[in-house]
mmCIF file of C-alpha atoms and ligand atoms in Angstrom:
data_model
loop_
_atom_site.group_PDB
_atom_site.id
_atom_site.type_symbol
_atom_site.label_atom_id
_atom_site.label_comp_id
_atom_site.label_asym_id
_atom_site.label_seq_id
_atom_site.Cartn_x
_atom_site.Cartn_y
_atom_site.Cartn_z
ATOM 1 C CA MET A 106 118.144 268.472 36.536
ATOM 2 C CA THR A 107 114.619 266.832 36.249
ATOM 3 C CA PRO A 108 114.290 264.488 33.591
ATOM 4 C CA LEU A 109 111.765 266.761 31.945
ATOM 5 C CA ALA A 110 114.478 269.680 32.314
ATOM 6 C CA GLN A 111 116.688 267.395 30.003
ATOM 7 C CA ALA A 112 113.806 266.532 27.542
ATOM 8 C CA LEU A 113 113.014 270.250 27.126
ATOM 9 C CA ILE A 114 116.767 271.197 26.488
ATOM 10 C CA ALA A 115 116.911 269.013 23.732
ATOM 11 C CA ARG A 116 113.665 269.996 22.475
ATOM 12 C CA ILE A 117 114.711 273.330 22.705
ATOM 13 C CA ASN A 118 118.178 272.621 21.101
ATOM 14 C CA ARG A 119 116.382 271.165 18.078
ATOM 15 C CA THR A 120 113.433 273.437 17.605
ATOM 16 C CA GLY A 121 114.407 276.866 19.352
ATOM 17 C CA PRO A 122 112.903 278.575 22.354
ATOM 18 C CA ILE A 123 109.103 277.546 23.180
ATOM 19 C CA SER A 124 106.560 279.907 24.459
ATOM 20 C CA VAL A 125 105.586 280.045 28.277
ATOM 21 C CA ALA A 126 102.347 278.214 27.479
ATOM 22 C CA ASP A 127 104.188 275.582 25.737
ATOM 23 C CA TYR A 128 106.625 275.057 28.610
ATOM 24 C CA MET A 129 103.706 275.086 31.311
ATOM 25 C CA ALA A 130 101.791 272.597 29.385
ATOM 26 C CA ASP A 131 104.676 270.141 29.239
ATOM 27 C CA CYS A 132 105.442 270.731 32.837
ATOM 28 C CA LEU A 133 101.999 270.227 34.073
ATOM 29 C CA LEU A 134 100.682 267.348 31.337
ATOM 30 C CA HIS A 135 103.721 265.885 29.621
ATOM 31 C CA PRO A 136 102.345 262.246 29.414
ATOM 32 C CA THR A 137 105.034 260.687 31.146
ATOM 33 C CA LEU A 138 107.354 263.390 33.235
ATOM 34 C CA GLY A 139 104.528 265.914 33.715
ATOM 35 C CA TYR A 140 103.513 266.936 37.151
ATOM 36 C CA TYR A 141 99.897 266.045 37.142
ATOM 37 C CA ALA A 142 100.745 263.178 35.119
ATOM 38 C CA THR A 143 102.696 261.494 37.877
ATOM 39 C CA ARG A 144 101.289 262.436 41.318
ATOM 40 C CA ASP A 145 98.743 263.497 43.480
ATOM 41 C CA PRO A 146 100.266 267.051 44.685
ATOM 42 C CA ILE A 147 97.293 268.221 47.097
ATOM 43 C CA GLY A 148 97.490 268.104 50.946
ATOM 44 C CA GLN A 149 100.119 268.600 53.616
ATOM 45 C CA SER A 150 102.599 265.921 52.438
ATOM 46 C CA GLY A 151 102.224 267.234 48.772
ATOM 47 C CA ASP A 152 103.237 270.962 47.259
ATOM 48 C CA PHE A 153 99.602 272.646 47.793
ATOM 49 C CA ILE A 154 96.560 272.468 49.711
ATOM 50 C CA THR A 155 93.256 273.626 48.234
ATOM 51 C CA ALA A 156 89.934 274.796 49.911
ATOM 52 C CA PRO A 157 88.074 271.674 49.822
ATOM 53 C CA GLU A 158 91.087 269.672 51.649
ATOM 54 C CA ILE A 159 91.065 272.251 54.418
ATOM 55 C CA SER A 160 87.169 271.876 55.299
ATOM 56 C CA GLN A 161 84.292 269.790 54.514
ATOM 57 C CA MET A 162 82.412 272.931 54.514
ATOM 58 C CA PHE A 163 83.385 274.291 51.295
ATOM 59 C CA GLY A 164 82.357 271.489 49.291
ATOM 60 C CA GLU A 165 79.028 271.506 51.623
ATOM 61 C CA LEU A 166 78.431 274.651 50.765
ATOM 62 C CA ILE A 167 79.175 274.720 47.147
ATOM 63 C CA GLY A 168 76.817 271.584 46.925
ATOM 64 C CA LEU A 169 74.089 273.317 48.436
ATOM 65 C CA ALA A 170 74.494 276.475 46.405
ATOM 66 C CA LEU A 171 74.069 274.263 43.175
ATOM 67 C CA ALA A 172 71.153 272.607 44.595
ATOM 68 C CA GLN A 173 69.498 275.779 45.167
ATOM 69 C CA ALA A 174 70.370 277.367 41.898
ATOM 70 C CA TRP A 175 68.794 273.861 40.477
ATOM 71 C CA GLN A 176 65.508 274.271 42.341
ATOM 72 C CA ASP A 177 65.488 278.205 41.350
ATOM 73 C CA GLN A 178 65.484 276.803 37.642
ATOM 74 C CA GLY A 179 62.339 274.453 38.132
ATOM 75 C CA CYS A 180 64.375 271.236 39.136
ATOM 76 C CA PRO A 181 65.290 269.949 35.679
ATOM 77 C CA ALA A 182 64.768 266.093 35.753
ATOM 78 C CA ARG A 183 68.190 265.484 34.286
ATOM 79 C CA PHE A 184 71.116 267.619 34.377
ATOM 80 C CA SER A 185 74.976 267.445 34.591
ATOM 81 C CA LEU A 186 76.670 267.930 38.176
ATOM 82 C CA ALA A 187 79.997 268.778 36.714
ATOM 83 C CA GLU A 188 83.502 269.636 37.971
ATOM 84 C CA LEU A 189 86.521 270.806 36.218
ATOM 85 C CA GLY A 190 89.911 269.518 37.571
ATOM 86 C CA PRO A 191 88.259 267.766 40.740
ATOM 87 C CA GLY A 192 91.567 267.173 42.481
ATOM 88 C CA ARG A 193 90.938 264.272 44.999
ATOM 89 C CA GLY A 194 87.276 264.263 44.348
ATOM 90 C CA THR A 195 86.863 265.829 48.214
ATOM 91 C CA LEU A 196 84.764 268.766 47.148
ATOM 92 C CA MET A 197 82.287 266.521 44.974
ATOM 93 C CA ALA A 198 82.061 264.065 47.720
ATOM 94 C CA ASP A 199 81.377 266.802 50.542
ATOM 95 C CA ALA A 200 78.721 268.127 48.043
ATOM 96 C CA LEU A 201 76.765 265.062 47.337
ATOM 97 C CA ARG A 202 76.601 264.288 51.291
ATOM 98 C CA ALA A 203 75.339 267.539 51.780
ATOM 99 C CA THR A 204 72.790 267.539 49.110
ATOM 100 C CA GLY A 205 71.489 264.136 50.102
ATOM 101 C CA SER A 206 68.383 265.545 51.627
ATOM 102 C CA VAL A 207 67.440 267.771 48.813
ATOM 103 C CA PRO A 208 64.194 266.297 47.464
ATOM 104 C CA GLY A 209 64.920 264.526 43.947
ATOM 105 C CA PHE A 210 68.451 266.251 43.649
ATOM 106 C CA HIS A 211 70.440 262.975 43.527
ATOM 107 C CA ALA A 212 67.933 261.289 41.367
ATOM 108 C CA ALA A 213 68.220 263.878 38.521
ATOM 109 C CA ALA A 214 71.898 264.625 38.783
ATOM 110 C CA GLU A 215 74.555 262.704 36.457
ATOM 111 C CA VAL A 216 78.374 263.522 37.882
ATOM 112 C CA HIS A 217 80.779 264.518 35.105
ATOM 113 C CA PHE A 218 84.372 265.275 35.796
ATOM 114 C CA VAL A 219 86.883 267.098 33.610
ATOM 115 C CA GLU A 220 90.299 265.825 34.304
ATOM 116 C CA ALA A 221 93.505 265.230 32.553
ATOM 117 C CA SER A 222 95.564 263.451 35.521
ATOM 118 C CA PRO A 223 95.347 259.668 35.554
ATOM 119 C CA VAL A 224 96.649 259.396 39.031
ATOM 120 C CA LEU A 225 93.918 261.852 40.224
ATOM 121 C CA ARG A 226 91.464 260.063 38.294
ATOM 122 C CA LYS A 227 91.940 257.003 40.527
ATOM 123 C CA ALA A 228 91.585 259.039 43.727
ATOM 124 C CA GLN A 229 88.446 260.875 42.129
ATOM 125 C CA ALA A 230 86.891 257.387 41.485
ATOM 126 C CA LYS A 231 87.509 256.283 45.065
ATOM 127 C CA ALA A 232 85.665 259.319 46.330
ATOM 128 C CA VAL A 233 82.999 259.700 43.764
ATOM 129 C CA PRO A 234 82.488 255.925 41.880
ATOM 130 C CA GLN A 235 79.419 256.862 40.151
ATOM 131 C CA ALA A 236 81.322 259.684 38.134
ATOM 132 C CA SER A 237 82.002 259.566 34.282
ATOM 133 C CA TRP A 238 85.298 260.804 33.200
ATOM 134 C CA HIS A 239 86.009 263.869 30.212
ATOM 135 C CA ASP A 240 89.389 264.788 28.479
ATOM 136 C CA SER A 241 87.640 268.094 27.730
ATOM 137 C CA VAL A 242 84.402 270.359 28.427
ATOM 138 C CA THR A 243 83.448 269.250 24.649
ATOM 139 C CA THR A 244 82.093 266.392 25.594
ATOM 140 C CA LEU A 245 79.959 267.299 28.501
ATOM 141 C CA PRO A 246 76.212 266.367 27.731
ATOM 142 C CA GLU A 247 73.890 268.544 26.006
ATOM 143 C CA GLN A 248 71.520 269.104 29.001
ATOM 144 C CA PRO A 249 71.310 271.425 31.954
ATOM 145 C CA LEU A 250 74.699 272.038 33.398
ATOM 146 C CA PHE A 251 75.439 272.920 37.100
ATOM 147 C CA LEU A 252 79.205 273.212 37.270
ATOM 148 C CA ILE A 253 81.981 273.925 39.785
ATOM 149 C CA ALA A 254 85.538 274.853 39.062
ATOM 150 C CA ASN A 255 87.901 275.285 41.988
ATOM 151 C CA GLU A 256 91.387 276.043 41.144
ATOM 152 C CA PHE A 257 91.116 274.820 37.687
ATOM 153 C CA PHE A 258 91.556 278.166 35.827
ATOM 154 C CA ASP A 259 94.895 278.543 37.247
ATOM 155 C CA SER A 260 96.855 275.830 36.163
ATOM 156 C CA LEU A 261 95.898 276.223 32.287
ATOM 157 C CA PRO A 262 98.892 277.302 30.338
ATOM 158 C CA LEU A 263 99.188 280.757 29.457
ATOM 159 C CA ARG A 264 101.526 283.162 27.282
ATOM 160 C CA GLN A 265 103.222 286.246 28.429
ATOM 161 C CA PHE A 266 103.912 289.385 26.504
ATOM 162 C CA VAL A 267 105.977 292.438 27.128
ATOM 163 C CA ARG A 268 104.508 295.512 25.595
ATOM 164 C CA SER A 269 106.776 296.927 23.189
ATOM 165 C CA GLY A 270 105.625 300.089 21.385
ATOM 166 C CA ASP A 271 102.468 299.388 19.736
ATOM 167 C CA GLY A 272 103.717 295.776 19.734
ATOM 168 C CA TRP A 273 104.259 293.038 21.665
ATOM 169 C CA ARG A 274 107.208 290.682 22.528
ATOM 170 C CA GLU A 275 106.346 287.319 23.800
ATOM 171 C CA LYS A 276 108.400 285.601 26.718
ATOM 172 C CA MET A 277 109.829 282.470 25.780
ATOM 173 C CA VAL A 278 112.116 279.757 27.445
ATOM 174 C CA GLY A 279 115.060 279.165 25.759
ATOM 175 C CA LEU A 280 118.718 278.296 26.769
ATOM 176 C CA ASP A 281 121.624 279.644 28.148
ATOM 177 C CA GLY A 282 124.267 277.152 27.737
ATOM 178 C CA ASP A 283 122.538 273.975 29.187
ATOM 179 C CA THR A 284 120.285 276.025 31.619
ATOM 180 C CA LEU A 285 116.651 277.041 30.969
ATOM 181 C CA GLN A 286 116.241 280.891 30.620
ATOM 182 C CA PHE A 287 113.450 283.373 29.813
ATOM 183 C CA GLY A 288 114.045 285.321 26.829
ATOM 184 C CA LEU A 289 111.903 287.744 24.798
ATOM 185 C CA SER A 290 111.022 287.551 21.003
ATOM 186 C CA ASP A 291 111.208 290.298 18.488
ATOM 187 C CA PRO A 292 108.251 292.447 19.130
ATOM 188 C CA ALA A 293 105.075 292.368 16.706
ATOM 189 C CA PRO A 294 101.455 293.801 16.795
ATOM 190 C CA LEU A 295 99.172 291.329 18.001
ATOM 191 C CA ALA A 296 95.329 291.489 17.196
ATOM 192 C CA LEU A 297 94.626 289.430 20.494
ATOM 193 C CA LEU A 298 95.998 291.892 22.592
ATOM 194 C CA GLU A 299 94.766 295.278 20.795
ATOM 195 C CA HIS A 300 92.346 295.799 23.496
ATOM 196 C CA ARG A 301 95.278 296.012 26.152
ATOM 197 C CA LEU A 302 96.836 298.732 24.574
ATOM 198 C CA GLU A 303 94.522 301.095 26.411
ATOM 199 C CA ASP A 304 95.654 300.164 29.551
ATOM 200 C CA THR A 305 99.275 299.344 29.332
ATOM 201 C CA LYS A 306 102.309 301.267 28.744
ATOM 202 C CA ASP A 307 105.754 300.305 27.153
ATOM 203 C CA GLY A 308 107.359 297.311 29.322
ATOM 204 C CA ASP A 309 104.220 296.110 30.963
ATOM 205 C CA LEU A 310 103.660 292.493 30.688
ATOM 206 C CA VAL A 311 100.351 291.147 30.368
ATOM 207 C CA GLU A 312 99.058 287.370 30.159
ATOM 208 C CA HIS A 313 96.969 285.602 27.820
ATOM 209 C CA CYS A 314 95.232 281.860 28.371
ATOM 210 C CA ALA A 315 94.889 280.536 25.167
ATOM 211 C CA ALA A 316 92.536 277.607 26.225
ATOM 212 C CA LEU A 317 90.243 279.760 28.571
ATOM 213 C CA PRO A 318 87.801 281.357 25.589
ATOM 214 C CA ALA A 319 86.852 277.741 24.235
ATOM 215 C CA ILE A 320 86.331 276.236 27.785
ATOM 216 C CA VAL A 321 84.228 278.991 28.815
ATOM 217 C CA GLY A 322 82.513 279.482 25.708
ATOM 218 C CA GLN A 323 81.344 275.831 26.006
ATOM 219 C CA ILE A 324 80.237 276.076 29.617
ATOM 220 C CA GLY A 325 78.226 279.170 28.969
ATOM 221 C CA GLY A 326 76.670 278.014 25.781
ATOM 222 C CA ARG A 327 74.942 274.871 27.576
ATOM 223 C CA ILE A 328 74.015 277.154 30.397
ATOM 224 C CA ASP A 329 72.205 279.299 28.490
ATOM 225 C CA ARG A 330 70.626 276.767 26.363
ATOM 226 C CA PHE A 331 69.786 274.111 28.583
ATOM 227 C CA GLY A 332 69.917 275.932 32.065
ATOM 228 C CA GLY A 333 72.347 275.855 34.718
ATOM 229 C CA ALA A 334 74.845 277.774 36.681
ATOM 230 C CA ALA A 335 78.828 277.846 37.078
ATOM 231 C CA LEU A 336 80.856 278.487 39.902
ATOM 232 C CA ILE A 337 84.392 279.525 39.147
ATOM 233 C CA ILE A 338 86.509 280.114 42.297
ATOM 234 C CA ASP A 339 90.308 280.796 41.878
ATOM 235 C CA TYR A 340 92.823 283.444 42.886
ATOM 236 C CA GLY A 341 93.336 286.067 40.495
ATOM 237 C CA ASP A 342 91.294 289.443 40.067
ATOM 238 C CA TRP A 343 89.382 291.313 37.006
ATOM 239 C CA GLN A 344 92.159 291.500 34.637
ATOM 240 C CA SER A 345 95.617 290.322 34.464
ATOM 241 C CA GLN A 346 98.704 292.842 34.845
ATOM 242 C CA GLY A 347 102.146 292.002 35.499
ATOM 243 C CA ASP A 348 104.057 288.636 36.109
ATOM 244 C CA THR A 349 101.913 286.173 37.977
ATOM 245 C CA LEU A 350 103.409 282.900 37.069
ATOM 246 C CA GLN A 351 104.416 280.976 40.238
ATOM 247 C CA ALA A 352 106.155 277.525 41.359
ATOM 248 C CA LEU A 353 105.355 275.770 44.138
ATOM 249 C CA SER A 354 107.110 272.836 45.742
ATOM 250 C CA ALA A 355 106.681 271.590 49.292
ATOM 251 C CA HIS A 356 104.391 274.733 49.968
ATOM 252 C CA ASP A 357 107.402 276.963 49.262
ATOM 253 C CA ARG A 358 107.525 279.183 46.198
ATOM 254 C CA ILE A 359 110.593 278.145 43.924
ATOM 255 C CA ASP A 360 112.020 279.727 40.505
ATOM 256 C CA PRO A 361 109.495 278.631 38.086
ATOM 257 C CA LEU A 362 112.569 277.050 35.749
ATOM 258 C CA ALA A 363 114.034 275.259 38.550
ATOM 259 C CA ALA A 364 112.266 271.788 38.674
ATOM 260 C CA PRO A 365 110.137 271.250 35.460
ATOM 261 C CA GLY A 366 107.872 268.599 35.898
ATOM 262 C CA GLN A 367 108.427 268.327 39.850
ATOM 263 C CA SER A 368 106.668 271.782 41.006
ATOM 264 C CA ASP A 369 103.404 273.011 40.616
ATOM 265 C CA LEU A 370 102.995 276.000 37.999
ATOM 266 C CA THR A 371 100.102 278.281 38.423
ATOM 267 C CA ALA A 372 99.259 281.661 37.499
ATOM 268 C CA HIS A 373 96.430 284.580 38.466
ATOM 269 C CA VAL A 374 93.221 283.836 36.673
ATOM 270 C CA ASP A 375 91.982 286.745 34.646
ATOM 271 C CA PHE A 376 88.219 286.972 35.301
ATOM 272 C CA ALA A 377 87.639 289.571 32.699
ATOM 273 C CA ALA A 378 88.465 287.050 30.075
ATOM 274 C CA ILE A 379 85.816 284.773 31.720
ATOM 275 C CA ALA A 380 83.479 287.248 31.710
ATOM 276 C CA GLN A 381 84.000 288.368 28.028
ATOM 277 C CA HIS A 382 83.742 284.594 26.866
ATOM 278 C CA ALA A 383 80.694 283.694 28.886
ATOM 279 C CA ALA A 384 78.133 285.042 26.274
ATOM 280 C CA PRO A 385 75.463 284.120 25.651
ATOM 281 C CA ALA A 386 75.247 283.013 29.559
ATOM 282 C CA ARG A 387 75.631 286.107 31.873
ATOM 283 C CA PHE A 388 78.050 286.457 34.520
ATOM 284 C CA THR A 389 77.933 287.635 37.921
ATOM 285 C CA ARG A 390 80.049 290.550 39.724
ATOM 286 C CA LEU A 391 83.035 289.264 41.055
ATOM 287 C CA THR A 392 83.007 288.504 44.787
ATOM 288 C CA THR A 393 85.840 287.434 47.182
ATOM 289 C CA GLN A 394 85.761 283.859 48.528
ATOM 290 C CA GLY A 395 85.094 285.198 51.907
ATOM 291 C CA VAL A 396 81.978 287.269 51.277
ATOM 292 C CA PHE A 397 80.604 284.454 49.039
ATOM 293 C CA LEU A 398 81.067 281.822 51.896
ATOM 294 C CA GLU A 399 79.745 284.094 54.567
ATOM 295 C CA ARG A 400 76.351 284.461 52.333
ATOM 296 C CA LEU A 401 76.145 280.728 52.005
ATOM 297 C CA GLY A 402 76.038 280.622 55.912
ATOM 298 C CA ILE A 403 79.722 279.424 56.612
ATOM 299 C CA THR A 404 79.490 280.761 60.200
ATOM 300 C CA PRO A 405 76.380 279.219 61.495
ATOM 301 C CA ARG A 406 77.586 275.857 59.807
ATOM 302 C CA ALA A 407 80.785 276.048 61.451
ATOM 303 C CA GLN A 408 79.349 276.654 64.704
ATOM 304 C CA ALA A 409 76.962 273.753 64.210
ATOM 305 C CA LEU A 410 80.016 271.498 63.671
ATOM 306 C CA ALA A 411 82.097 273.269 66.492
ATOM 307 C CA LYS A 412 79.328 271.817 68.944
ATOM 308 C CA ARG A 413 80.312 268.194 68.070
ATOM 309 C CA LEU A 414 84.056 268.972 68.388
ATOM 310 C CA THR A 415 86.496 269.038 71.517
ATOM 311 C CA GLY A 416 90.513 269.761 72.060
ATOM 312 C CA ASP A 417 92.571 269.910 68.821
ATOM 313 C CA ALA A 418 89.898 268.862 66.345
ATOM 314 C CA LYS A 419 87.838 272.083 67.758
ATOM 315 C CA GLU A 420 91.324 274.157 67.288
ATOM 316 C CA ALA A 421 91.712 272.818 63.438
ATOM 317 C CA HIS A 422 87.938 273.590 62.913
ATOM 318 C CA ILE A 423 88.205 276.975 64.041
ATOM 319 C CA LYS A 424 91.561 277.564 61.996
ATOM 320 C CA ALA A 425 89.940 276.158 59.019
ATOM 321 C CA HIS A 426 87.129 278.540 59.088
ATOM 322 C CA ARG A 427 89.501 281.401 59.512
ATOM 323 C CA ARG A 428 91.771 280.469 56.680
ATOM 324 C CA LEU A 429 88.794 280.040 54.176
ATOM 325 C CA THR A 430 87.281 283.153 55.004
ATOM 326 C CA HIS A 431 89.781 285.890 56.727
ATOM 327 C CA PRO A 432 90.883 288.576 54.351
ATOM 328 C CA ALA A 433 94.468 288.008 55.301
ATOM 329 C CA GLU A 434 94.406 284.275 54.415
ATOM 330 C CA MET A 435 92.587 282.993 51.389
ATOM 331 C CA GLY A 436 89.185 285.318 51.904
ATOM 332 C CA ASP A 437 90.260 287.979 49.655
ATOM 333 C CA LEU A 438 93.040 286.587 47.340
ATOM 334 C CA PHE A 439 90.316 284.093 46.059
ATOM 335 C CA LYS A 440 87.461 285.260 43.912
ATOM 336 C CA VAL A 441 84.380 283.724 42.819
ATOM 337 C CA MET A 442 82.268 284.367 39.285
ATOM 338 C CA GLY A 443 79.128 282.989 38.649
ATOM 339 C CA LEU A 444 77.563 282.060 35.010
ATOM 340 C CA TYR A 445 73.777 281.839 34.457
ATOM 341 C CA PRO A 446 71.258 281.929 31.824
ATOM 342 C CA GLN A 447 69.619 284.953 30.369
ATOM 343 C CA LYS A 448 66.237 283.911 31.979
ATOM 344 C CA ALA A 449 67.435 282.925 35.227
ATOM 345 C CA ALA A 450 68.471 284.583 38.538
ATOM 346 C CA PRO A 451 72.290 284.536 39.764
ATOM 347 C CA PRO A 452 73.244 281.580 41.802
ATOM 348 C CA PRO A 453 73.097 281.705 45.597
ATOM 349 C CA GLY A 454 75.946 284.210 47.134
ATOM 350 C CA LEU A 455 76.412 286.179 44.054
ATOM 351 C CA GLU A 456 74.925 289.022 42.251
ATOM 352 C CA ALA A 457 74.298 290.442 38.800
HETATM 353 N N1 SAH B 612 89.956 271.243 42.200
HETATM 354 C C1 SAH B 612 90.398 270.367 43.007
HETATM 355 C C2 SAH B 612 92.048 270.490 42.578
HETATM 356 C C3 SAH B 612 92.831 271.818 42.217
HETATM 357 S S1 SAH B 612 94.355 271.396 41.299
HETATM 358 C C4 SAH B 612 90.836 271.246 44.538
HETATM 359 O O1 SAH B 612 90.097 272.387 44.942
HETATM 360 O O2 SAH B 612 91.193 270.727 45.418
HETATM 361 C C5 SAH B 612 93.924 271.030 39.622
HETATM 362 C C6 SAH B 612 93.199 270.442 39.129
HETATM 363 O O3 SAH B 612 93.069 270.496 37.763
HETATM 364 C C7 SAH B 612 93.924 268.820 39.062
HETATM 365 O O4 SAH B 612 92.916 267.861 39.397
HETATM 366 C C8 SAH B 612 94.514 268.713 37.833
HETATM 367 O O5 SAH B 612 94.794 267.384 37.510
HETATM 368 C C9 SAH B 612 93.316 269.122 36.810
HETATM 369 N N2 SAH B 612 93.742 270.033 35.488
HETATM 370 C C10 SAH B 612 94.928 270.681 35.321
HETATM 371 N N3 SAH B 612 95.018 270.865 34.223
HETATM 372 C C11 SAH B 612 93.834 270.416 33.172
HETATM 373 C C12 SAH B 612 93.691 270.256 32.193
HETATM 374 N N4 SAH B 612 94.231 271.130 31.144
HETATM 375 N N5 SAH B 612 92.242 269.447 31.895
HETATM 376 C C13 SAH B 612 91.645 268.834 32.673
HETATM 377 N N6 SAH B 612 92.137 268.790 34.390
HETATM 378 C C14 SAH B 612 93.160 269.666 34.552
#
């Protein structure tokens, strides 16, 4: 049993079953026993690998897309180049290298990171020493905001509800003896899920991310007021339907209750919820990662890089290009949505 499992069992014995969101929050961010609080989980030796760690092309193209959006909006003299959940800082380091030759971009950019994990903040400081760190989006400066969030929203705690008549039973984490187990609360009507009564039937499970509206609202508000753009990339779809909570340990899926604090927990992102809370900013059409990267020119970039490579390095590079873009790999599973001001064009690679 993990130390966090012991702590959770004691807590549930004391105060009763907890929501899936409370469970996820403790698993990921408990200050001493949480997953992100205690380790760097990303990469071959960790539990999962992300797009910026697969190839430098990912961060380069995103950096250039944000620089293009900055130019399209008249090159504001001071702006936040921000990232939510920057992991090891690889994406931003690649983005900064690629944008070094964009006139005036670096002089105008202030790098801001929103990051909860002290371990990952250290890695980020090595990769991007000039960054400033924030605990939440609320303290991002009141100025133009050009922002990237890759695999950030999938790690926010979410609640799960099972439709029961015109009400909902919340999925809870409780105990069977001294083992963690899922159960359901008594049914109750819920205003926040009123709109889901139309597209669900008895027994369907829907997910609700409590932190998402405020985070998206803060970003959308700044972007519309001061200018800017956000690129939100994650796995998920237009609307959540069904149980998407998953745990990963050493690149394998495991039972989400099996190793609290020692496995990564994520869920699909509900992009309809992002769209719903973006106002007054506008949101783009949801686009697959494969199509988005193609539109940004990943193939010519891959060919240019391939010219300098031989042997195993060249093979790995070709594989990485395929992994990021091919529909059977990350190309279709991962989606991109942009946010942009009422009076500006959508960011490169995306459509209104
Ligand atoms: N974007 C990176 C890392 C993805 S992993 C990449 O693509 O490689 C998720 C990241 O979000 C980690 O950096 C994690 O520490 C951070 N994170 C998770 N929950 C968070 C929260 N509630 N607030 C701030 N950062 C969080």
